[in-house]
mmCIF file of C-alpha atoms in Angstrom:
data_model
loop_
_atom_site.group_PDB
_atom_site.id
_atom_site.type_symbol
_atom_site.label_atom_id
_atom_site.label_comp_id
_atom_site.label_asym_id
_atom_site.label_seq_id
_atom_site.Cartn_x
_atom_site.Cartn_y
_atom_site.Cartn_z
ATOM 1 C CA MET A 1 -0.069 0.190 0.170
ATOM 2 C CA ALA A 2 1.017 3.336 -0.866
ATOM 3 C CA GLU A 3 2.194 5.656 1.983
ATOM 4 C CA LEU A 4 0.531 8.795 2.517
ATOM 5 C CA PRO A 5 0.853 11.811 4.743
ATOM 6 C CA PRO A 6 -0.857 11.632 7.903
ATOM 7 C CA MET A 7 -4.498 12.655 7.629
ATOM 8 C CA GLN A 8 -5.472 16.226 9.121
ATOM 9 C CA TYR A 9 -8.507 16.589 11.380
ATOM 10 C CA ARG A 10 -10.547 19.286 11.930
ATOM 11 C CA MET A 11 -13.439 20.202 14.362
ATOM 12 C CA LEU A 12 -17.259 19.827 12.832
ATOM 13 C CA GLY A 13 -18.506 23.342 13.981
ATOM 14 C CA ARG A 14 -19.745 23.093 17.375
ATOM 15 C CA THR A 15 -20.871 19.401 17.871
ATOM 16 C CA GLY A 16 -17.417 18.371 19.159
ATOM 17 C CA LEU A 17 -16.879 15.838 16.503
ATOM 18 C CA ARG A 18 -13.265 15.650 15.270
ATOM 19 C CA VAL A 19 -13.451 15.100 11.098
ATOM 20 C CA SER A 20 -10.997 13.795 8.837
ATOM 21 C CA LEU A 21 -10.128 16.597 6.354
ATOM 22 C CA LEU A 22 -10.900 13.889 3.738
ATOM 23 C CA GLY A 23 -14.274 12.480 3.578
ATOM 24 C CA LEU A 24 -15.697 9.740 1.650
ATOM 25 C CA GLY A 25 -19.011 10.451 -0.511
ATOM 26 C CA THR A 26 -21.051 7.744 -1.261
ATOM 27 C CA GLY A 27 -22.904 9.502 -3.931
ATOM 28 C CA GLY A 28 -21.457 10.770 -7.042
ATOM 29 C CA PRO A 29 -21.554 9.975 -10.441
ATOM 30 C CA SER A 30 -20.362 5.928 -9.183
ATOM 31 C CA LEU A 31 -23.123 5.881 -6.706
ATOM 32 C CA PHE A 32 -20.295 4.120 -4.741
ATOM 33 C CA GLY A 33 -19.666 1.988 -7.803
ATOM 34 C CA GLN A 34 -23.113 0.709 -7.698
ATOM 35 C CA SER A 35 -23.081 2.364 -11.523
ATOM 36 C CA THR A 36 -19.208 1.432 -12.314
ATOM 37 C CA GLY A 37 -19.788 -2.541 -11.631
ATOM 38 C CA VAL A 38 -17.675 -2.279 -8.121
ATOM 39 C CA ASN A 39 -19.323 -5.043 -6.292
ATOM 40 C CA GLN A 40 -19.409 -5.270 -2.458
ATOM 41 C CA ASP A 41 -16.251 -7.138 -2.115
ATOM 42 C CA ASP A 42 -13.963 -4.071 -3.811
ATOM 43 C CA ALA A 43 -16.530 -1.538 -1.733
ATOM 44 C CA THR A 44 -15.886 -3.162 1.345
ATOM 45 C CA ARG A 45 -11.996 -2.844 0.703
ATOM 46 C CA LEU A 46 -12.268 1.060 -0.539
ATOM 47 C CA VAL A 47 -13.976 1.688 2.902
ATOM 48 C CA ARG A 48 -11.387 -0.033 4.808
ATOM 49 C CA ARG A 49 -8.540 1.428 3.062
ATOM 50 C CA ALA A 50 -10.174 4.775 3.930
ATOM 51 C CA LEU A 51 -10.320 3.952 7.026
ATOM 52 C CA ASP A 52 -6.377 2.772 7.613
ATOM 53 C CA ILE A 53 -5.394 6.046 5.708
ATOM 54 C CA GLY A 54 -7.041 8.003 8.853
ATOM 55 C CA VAL A 55 -10.609 8.888 6.927
ATOM 56 C CA ASN A 56 -13.387 8.836 9.655
ATOM 57 C CA PHE A 57 -16.214 10.514 7.627
ATOM 58 C CA ILE A 58 -18.548 8.683 5.555
ATOM 59 C CA ASP A 59 -21.574 10.258 4.021
ATOM 60 C CA SER A 60 -24.694 8.218 2.721
ATOM 61 C CA SER A 61 -28.234 8.795 1.536
ATOM 62 C CA PRO A 62 -31.167 6.718 0.922
ATOM 63 C CA GLN A 63 -31.610 8.015 -2.061
ATOM 64 C CA TYR A 64 -28.069 6.695 -3.613
ATOM 65 C CA GLU A 65 -29.770 3.499 -4.412
ATOM 66 C CA ASN A 66 -28.264 0.768 -2.096
ATOM 67 C CA SER A 67 -25.568 2.504 -0.997
ATOM 68 C CA GLU A 68 -26.363 2.951 2.887
ATOM 69 C CA GLY A 69 -26.725 -1.170 2.574
ATOM 70 C CA ARG A 70 -23.298 -1.456 1.147
ATOM 71 C CA LEU A 71 -21.806 0.781 3.677
ATOM 72 C CA GLY A 72 -23.634 -0.745 6.158
ATOM 73 C CA GLU A 73 -21.944 -4.126 5.276
ATOM 74 C CA ALA A 74 -18.433 -2.852 4.670
ATOM 75 C CA LEU A 75 -18.569 -1.128 8.290
ATOM 76 C CA ASP A 76 -19.909 -4.044 9.934
ATOM 77 C CA GLY A 77 -17.541 -5.353 13.185
ATOM 78 C CA VAL A 78 -15.279 -2.014 12.516
ATOM 79 C CA PRO A 79 -15.607 -0.280 16.183
ATOM 80 C CA ARG A 80 -18.370 2.473 16.274
ATOM 81 C CA ASP A 81 -15.696 5.094 17.478
ATOM 82 C CA ARG A 82 -13.390 5.035 14.106
ATOM 83 C CA TYR A 83 -15.726 7.027 12.079
ATOM 84 C CA VAL A 84 -18.264 9.860 12.426
ATOM 85 C CA LEU A 85 -21.316 8.622 10.114
ATOM 86 C CA ALA A 86 -23.531 11.232 8.223
ATOM 87 C CA THR A 87 -26.722 10.251 6.185
ATOM 88 C CA LYS A 88 -29.490 11.943 4.898
ATOM 89 C CA PHE A 89 -33.540 11.761 4.556
ATOM 90 C CA VAL A 90 -35.797 12.504 1.999
ATOM 91 C CA TYR A 91 -38.154 15.793 2.571
ATOM 92 C CA GLU A 92 -40.216 15.654 -0.826
ATOM 93 C CA ARG A 93 -40.312 13.502 -3.931
ATOM 94 C CA GLU A 94 -41.467 15.250 -7.086
ATOM 95 C CA GLY A 95 -42.575 18.400 -5.341
ATOM 96 C CA VAL A 96 -44.366 16.418 -2.598
ATOM 97 C CA LEU A 97 -43.213 17.176 0.774
ATOM 98 C CA ALA A 98 -42.770 14.338 3.088
ATOM 99 C CA ASP A 99 -44.952 14.113 6.250
ATOM 100 C CA PRO A 100 -43.369 13.855 9.448
ATOM 101 C CA ALA A 101 -44.398 9.727 9.428
ATOM 102 C CA GLU A 102 -42.032 9.274 5.932
ATOM 103 C CA VAL A 103 -39.028 11.012 8.293
ATOM 104 C CA VAL A 104 -39.510 8.443 10.940
ATOM 105 C CA ARG A 105 -39.672 5.478 8.429
ATOM 106 C CA SER A 106 -36.562 7.211 6.232
ATOM 107 C CA VAL A 107 -34.191 7.316 9.747
ATOM 108 C CA GLU A 108 -35.665 3.921 10.878
ATOM 109 C CA GLY A 109 -34.389 2.696 7.383
ATOM 110 C CA SER A 110 -31.197 3.968 7.306
ATOM 111 C CA LEU A 111 -30.394 2.651 11.009
ATOM 112 C CA ARG A 112 -31.150 -0.596 9.764
ATOM 113 C CA ARG A 113 -29.446 -0.358 6.403
ATOM 114 C CA LEU A 114 -26.322 1.181 8.162
ATOM 115 C CA ARG A 115 -25.873 -1.429 11.279
ATOM 116 C CA THR A 116 -25.966 1.182 13.731
ATOM 117 C CA ASP A 117 -28.435 2.362 16.567
ATOM 118 C CA CYS A 118 -27.356 6.002 16.599
ATOM 119 C CA ILE A 119 -26.129 7.862 13.111
ATOM 120 C CA ASP A 120 -24.004 11.216 14.151
ATOM 121 C CA LEU A 121 -25.675 13.530 11.726
ATOM 122 C CA MET A 122 -29.078 13.500 10.107
ATOM 123 C CA GLN A 123 -29.232 15.705 7.071
ATOM 124 C CA PHE A 124 -32.601 17.340 5.288
ATOM 125 C CA HIS A 125 -31.302 16.169 1.797
ATOM 126 C CA GLY A 126 -30.752 19.020 -1.037
ATOM 127 C CA LEU A 127 -33.730 21.351 0.559
ATOM 128 C CA LYS A 128 -34.318 23.852 -2.251
ATOM 129 C CA PRO A 129 -35.266 27.379 -1.281
ATOM 130 C CA PRO A 130 -38.911 27.560 -1.927
ATOM 131 C CA HIS A 131 -39.292 24.442 0.552
ATOM 132 C CA TYR A 132 -37.458 25.867 3.316
ATOM 133 C CA GLU A 133 -40.033 27.312 5.533
ATOM 134 C CA THR A 134 -42.429 24.831 5.034
ATOM 135 C CA ALA A 135 -40.520 22.008 5.001
ATOM 136 C CA ILE A 136 -38.847 23.386 8.211
ATOM 137 C CA ASP A 137 -42.035 24.104 10.017
ATOM 138 C CA ARG A 138 -43.366 20.805 9.042
ATOM 139 C CA LEU A 139 -40.698 18.211 9.844
ATOM 140 C CA MET A 140 -38.487 19.316 12.560
ATOM 141 C CA PRO A 141 -40.337 19.150 15.482
ATOM 142 C CA THR A 142 -40.171 15.318 14.317
ATOM 143 C CA VAL A 143 -36.412 15.426 13.697
ATOM 144 C CA LEU A 144 -35.449 16.792 16.849
ATOM 145 C CA ARG A 145 -38.070 14.281 18.809
ATOM 146 C CA LEU A 146 -35.551 11.483 16.524
ATOM 147 C CA ARG A 147 -32.791 13.260 17.672
ATOM 148 C CA ASP A 148 -33.973 13.400 21.664
ATOM 149 C CA ALA A 149 -34.626 9.783 21.163
ATOM 150 C CA GLY A 150 -31.027 8.790 20.563
ATOM 151 C CA LYS A 151 -31.561 8.079 16.775
ATOM 152 C CA PHE A 152 -28.842 10.248 16.033
ATOM 153 C CA ARG A 153 -26.960 13.033 17.521
ATOM 154 C CA TYR A 154 -27.063 16.339 15.235
ATOM 155 C CA VAL A 155 -29.217 17.662 12.854
ATOM 156 C CA GLY A 156 -27.487 19.551 9.336
ATOM 157 C CA ILE A 157 -28.797 20.504 6.108
ATOM 158 C CA THR A 158 -27.301 20.155 2.848
ATOM 159 C CA GLU A 159 -28.138 22.031 -0.465
ATOM 160 C CA ASN A 160 -29.587 21.546 -3.597
ATOM 161 C CA TYR A 161 -26.741 23.489 -5.746
ATOM 162 C CA ARG A 162 -28.245 23.421 -9.585
ATOM 163 C CA GLU A 163 -31.467 25.342 -8.119
ATOM 164 C CA ASP A 164 -29.526 27.332 -5.075
ATOM 165 C CA SER A 165 -25.647 28.077 -6.482
ATOM 166 C CA ALA A 166 -26.257 31.137 -4.176
ATOM 167 C CA HIS A 167 -26.539 28.897 -1.273
ATOM 168 C CA GLN A 168 -29.853 30.844 0.033
ATOM 169 C CA THR A 169 -31.112 27.884 1.861
ATOM 170 C CA LEU A 170 -27.629 27.183 4.214
ATOM 171 C CA THR A 171 -27.376 30.848 5.048
ATOM 172 C CA LYS A 172 -30.997 31.260 5.950
ATOM 173 C CA ALA A 173 -30.507 28.043 8.299
ATOM 174 C CA VAL A 174 -27.416 29.293 9.680
ATOM 175 C CA ILE A 175 -28.976 32.443 10.634
ATOM 176 C CA ASP A 176 -31.692 31.089 12.127
ATOM 177 C CA HIS A 177 -29.918 28.758 14.368
ATOM 178 C CA ARG A 178 -31.972 25.962 12.614
ATOM 179 C CA VAL A 179 -28.336 23.067 12.274
ATOM 180 C CA GLU A 180 -25.198 22.265 13.420
ATOM 181 C CA ALA A 181 -23.700 21.310 10.107
ATOM 182 C CA VAL A 182 -24.687 22.390 6.765
ATOM 183 C CA MET A 183 -23.130 20.337 3.487
ATOM 184 C CA VAL A 184 -21.939 23.341 0.856
ATOM 185 C CA ALA A 185 -20.704 22.805 -2.834
ATOM 186 C CA TYR A 186 -17.542 24.703 -2.821
ATOM 187 C CA ASN A 187 -14.880 24.353 -5.394
ATOM 188 C CA LEU A 188 -12.719 26.873 -7.436
ATOM 189 C CA LEU A 189 -15.683 27.272 -10.078
ATOM 190 C CA GLY A 190 -17.485 28.470 -7.604
ATOM 191 C CA PRO A 191 -16.416 29.666 -4.703
ATOM 192 C CA SER A 192 -19.415 32.437 -3.589
ATOM 193 C CA ALA A 193 -20.067 30.356 -0.274
ATOM 194 C CA ASP A 194 -16.846 32.767 0.757
ATOM 195 C CA GLN A 195 -19.041 35.492 0.962
ATOM 196 C CA ALA A 196 -22.002 35.182 3.262
ATOM 197 C CA LEU A 197 -22.319 31.224 3.892
ATOM 198 C CA LEU A 198 -18.978 31.034 5.581
ATOM 199 C CA PRO A 199 -18.544 33.679 7.477
ATOM 200 C CA ALA A 200 -22.014 33.209 8.968
ATOM 201 C CA CYS A 201 -21.064 29.419 9.768
ATOM 202 C CA ARG A 202 -18.099 31.108 11.280
ATOM 203 C CA LYS A 203 -19.703 33.217 13.574
ATOM 204 C CA ARG A 204 -21.997 30.664 15.097
ATOM 205 C CA GLU A 205 -19.593 27.521 14.688
ATOM 206 C CA VAL A 206 -21.922 25.956 12.126
ATOM 207 C CA GLY A 207 -19.716 23.104 11.106
ATOM 208 C CA VAL A 208 -19.058 22.563 6.780
ATOM 209 C CA ILE A 209 -18.831 19.666 4.924
ATOM 210 C CA GLY A 210 -17.353 20.545 1.309
ATOM 211 C CA MET A 211 -19.244 18.462 -1.685
ATOM 212 C CA VAL A 212 -18.615 18.671 -5.428
ATOM 213 C CA ALA A 213 -14.925 19.929 -4.888
ATOM 214 C CA VAL A 214 -14.022 18.708 -8.011
ATOM 215 C CA ARG A 215 -16.737 18.214 -10.998
ATOM 216 C CA ARG A 216 -15.719 16.855 -14.249
ATOM 217 C CA SER A 217 -14.648 19.921 -16.074
ATOM 218 C CA LEU A 218 -11.644 20.116 -14.536
ATOM 219 C CA SER A 219 -10.475 16.317 -15.817
ATOM 220 C CA ARG A 220 -11.614 17.633 -19.168
ATOM 221 C CA PRO A 221 -9.731 20.141 -20.703
ATOM 222 C CA GLU A 222 -12.241 20.610 -24.182
ATOM 223 C CA LEU A 223 -15.297 20.616 -21.137
ATOM 224 C CA LEU A 224 -13.704 23.066 -19.317
ATOM 225 C CA ARG A 225 -12.614 25.388 -21.980
ATOM 226 C CA GLN A 226 -16.660 25.398 -23.434
ATOM 227 C CA ARG A 227 -17.607 25.894 -20.267
ATOM 228 C CA LEU A 228 -15.539 29.044 -19.159
ATOM 229 C CA ALA A 229 -15.924 30.266 -23.024
ATOM 230 C CA ASP A 230 -19.790 30.353 -22.506
ATOM 231 C CA ALA A 231 -19.309 31.775 -18.993
ATOM 232 C CA ILE A 232 -17.178 34.590 -20.827
ATOM 233 C CA ALA A 233 -19.735 35.159 -23.362
ATOM 234 C CA LYS A 234 -22.538 35.532 -21.241
ATOM 235 C CA GLY A 235 -20.660 37.748 -18.545
ATOM 236 C CA VAL A 236 -20.438 35.757 -15.996
ATOM 237 C CA VAL A 237 -16.812 35.224 -15.562
ATOM 238 C CA ASP A 238 -14.408 38.506 -16.905
ATOM 239 C CA GLY A 239 -12.431 37.720 -19.487
ATOM 240 C CA GLU A 240 -9.730 39.764 -19.314
ATOM 241 C CA LEU A 241 -8.717 37.526 -16.330
ATOM 242 C CA LEU A 242 -8.117 34.289 -18.297
ATOM 243 C CA SER A 243 -6.496 35.270 -21.331
ATOM 244 C CA ASP A 244 -5.129 32.414 -22.171
ATOM 245 C CA ARG A 245 -8.273 30.780 -23.584
ATOM 246 C CA VAL A 246 -6.426 26.960 -24.746
ATOM 247 C CA ASN A 247 -5.182 26.092 -20.890
ATOM 248 C CA PRO A 248 -7.617 28.976 -18.991
ATOM 249 C CA LEU A 249 -6.443 27.160 -15.422
ATOM 250 C CA GLY A 250 -2.822 26.134 -16.494
ATOM 251 C CA TRP A 251 -1.145 28.882 -13.727
ATOM 252 C CA LEU A 252 -2.339 26.550 -11.186
ATOM 253 C CA LEU A 253 -0.287 23.192 -12.303
ATOM 254 C CA GLN A 254 3.000 24.356 -10.101
ATOM 255 C CA GLY A 255 4.975 22.980 -7.585
ATOM 256 C CA GLU A 256 3.234 20.112 -5.809
ATOM 257 C CA VAL A 257 -0.200 20.513 -7.870
ATOM 258 C CA ASP A 258 0.227 18.284 -10.760
ATOM 259 C CA SER A 259 -3.681 18.076 -11.807
ATOM 260 C CA LEU A 260 -6.817 20.402 -11.830
ATOM 261 C CA PRO A 261 -8.437 18.195 -9.819
ATOM 262 C CA ALA A 262 -5.800 18.387 -7.499
ATOM 263 C CA ALA A 263 -6.219 21.903 -7.443
ATOM 264 C CA GLY A 264 -9.621 21.724 -6.367
ATOM 265 C CA TYR A 265 -9.373 19.389 -3.539
ATOM 266 C CA LYS A 266 -6.842 22.226 -2.523
ATOM 267 C CA PHE A 267 -9.012 24.963 -2.779
ATOM 268 C CA ALA A 268 -11.604 23.421 -1.052
ATOM 269 C CA ALA A 269 -9.589 22.534 2.139
ATOM 270 C CA GLY A 270 -7.733 25.751 1.639
ATOM 271 C CA HIS A 271 -10.644 27.728 4.040
ATOM 272 C CA PRO A 272 -10.333 27.019 7.525
ATOM 273 C CA VAL A 273 -13.994 26.649 7.843
ATOM 274 C CA VAL A 274 -14.400 23.991 6.329
ATOM 275 C CA ALA A 275 -13.957 21.167 8.315
ATOM 276 C CA THR A 276 -14.223 18.190 5.880
ATOM 277 C CA VAL A 277 -14.347 17.768 2.001
ATOM 278 C CA LEU A 278 -16.350 14.549 0.348
ATOM 279 C CA THR A 279 -14.412 12.639 -2.520
ATOM 280 C CA GLY A 280 -17.036 10.501 -4.039
ATOM 281 C CA THR A 281 -14.677 8.092 -5.359
ATOM 282 C CA ALA A 282 -15.015 4.239 -5.522
ATOM 283 C CA SER A 283 -11.641 3.903 -6.852
ATOM 284 C CA ILE A 284 -9.037 2.988 -3.968
ATOM 285 C CA SER A 285 -6.303 4.688 -6.511
ATOM 286 C CA HIS A 286 -8.279 7.734 -6.547
ATOM 287 C CA LEU A 287 -8.957 7.566 -3.046
ATOM 288 C CA GLU A 288 -5.509 7.470 -2.189
ATOM 289 C CA ALA A 289 -4.467 10.495 -5.041
ATOM 290 C CA ASN A 290 -7.081 12.460 -3.274
ATOM 291 C CA ALA A 291 -5.651 11.932 -0.094
ATOM 292 C CA VAL A 292 -2.261 13.078 -1.051
ATOM 293 C CA ALA A 293 -3.406 16.162 -3.205
ATOM 294 C CA ILE A 294 -5.385 17.164 0.079
ATOM 295 C CA LEU A 295 -2.919 16.022 2.619
ATOM 296 C CA GLY A 296 -0.023 18.037 0.981
ATOM 297 C CA PRO A 297 1.000 21.699 0.854
ATOM 298 C CA PRO A 298 -1.518 23.949 0.142
ATOM 299 C CA LEU A 299 -2.582 26.183 -2.968
ATOM 300 C CA PRO A 300 -0.343 29.090 -2.881
ATOM 301 C CA ILE A 301 -2.383 32.066 -1.378
ATOM 302 C CA GLU A 302 -1.677 34.483 -4.690
ATOM 303 C CA HIS A 303 -3.171 31.619 -6.735
ATOM 304 C CA MET A 304 -6.426 31.338 -4.117
ATOM 305 C CA ASP A 305 -6.870 34.658 -4.304
ATOM 306 C CA ARG A 306 -6.270 34.924 -7.877
ATOM 307 C CA LEU A 307 -9.671 32.036 -8.278
ATOM 308 C CA ARG A 308 -11.584 34.388 -6.081
ATOM 309 C CA ARG A 309 -11.124 37.569 -8.334
ATOM 310 C CA ILE A 310 -12.160 35.183 -11.094
ATOM 311 C CA PHE A 311 -15.248 32.910 -10.071
ATOM 312 C CA GLY A 312 -16.245 34.405 -6.849
ATOM 313 C CA SER A 313 -19.011 36.459 -8.486
ATOM 314 C CA VAL A 314 -20.043 33.313 -10.233
ATOM 315 C CA ARG A 315 -23.544 32.512 -9.300
ATOM 316 C CA GLU A 316 -24.542 29.316 -11.342
ATOM 317 C CA PRO A 317 -23.011 25.978 -11.841
ATOM 318 C CA LEU A 318 -19.729 25.966 -14.526
ATOM 319 C CA GLY A 319 -18.188 22.886 -13.181
ATOM 320 C CA GLN A 320 -20.942 20.404 -14.410
#
């Protein structure tokens, strides 16, 4: 097995949970390997390798097909204090809000599939701005009752980045003191959470989980060029700040940064309020490469600042 840098840990807001800077997600394009032919044995090896290198934060969802079941089997027999477990519940289907009984069934199902009697962090999954007030008013009393009954320890919210790239839901939830943790899309092509959300999280000691640190355009040069050309044409990005149209982000590839995905992980981990950054890989080699990137030397401050100047005002996903 490869020798990797020692894992780094940060506190997840005021929860008191000490989480690994690199977290393991079981969603993403591969859905924990379910869409790419990864079997249960290989999924188990991935999880065990993640634990071996110090990853202790693992996130799932009942909406990721059978990811919870696969994860529960992979963790079977692992001491419970070796990992921090997060999952979600579905608050709506096709625009119809769940009722409290559905939340109870969802939580009980997650506990069963994950083979545990207590989940560390339970999250509203992809809460959209138009649903925020109604969903909170309707479902939060049941969520808090389940928490108080010991089904889980802390409450969080994840955002629907495609419909809420301005982070309205998470910012409101933090300001309203509704949750202990948020999961935010934060990446070098979309760092707008810097402006309101992350400062609010720092002020109120809300834990931050970074998702979509790397999207496919960072590993596909032609797609990246097209995305940025479209953004420049629409005036979303100032073209004068990206004068090299052939290799617009090539200036990031210096020193310890050998790829744009590596730069993406370094950027997401570069904000001190971000406690953990998820990788959704189902490959051990990708897991290890991402660990090397995120645990190695950070992006130079001048590169972080330059990315924020270029993309800080972007209010739409550029990196799908």
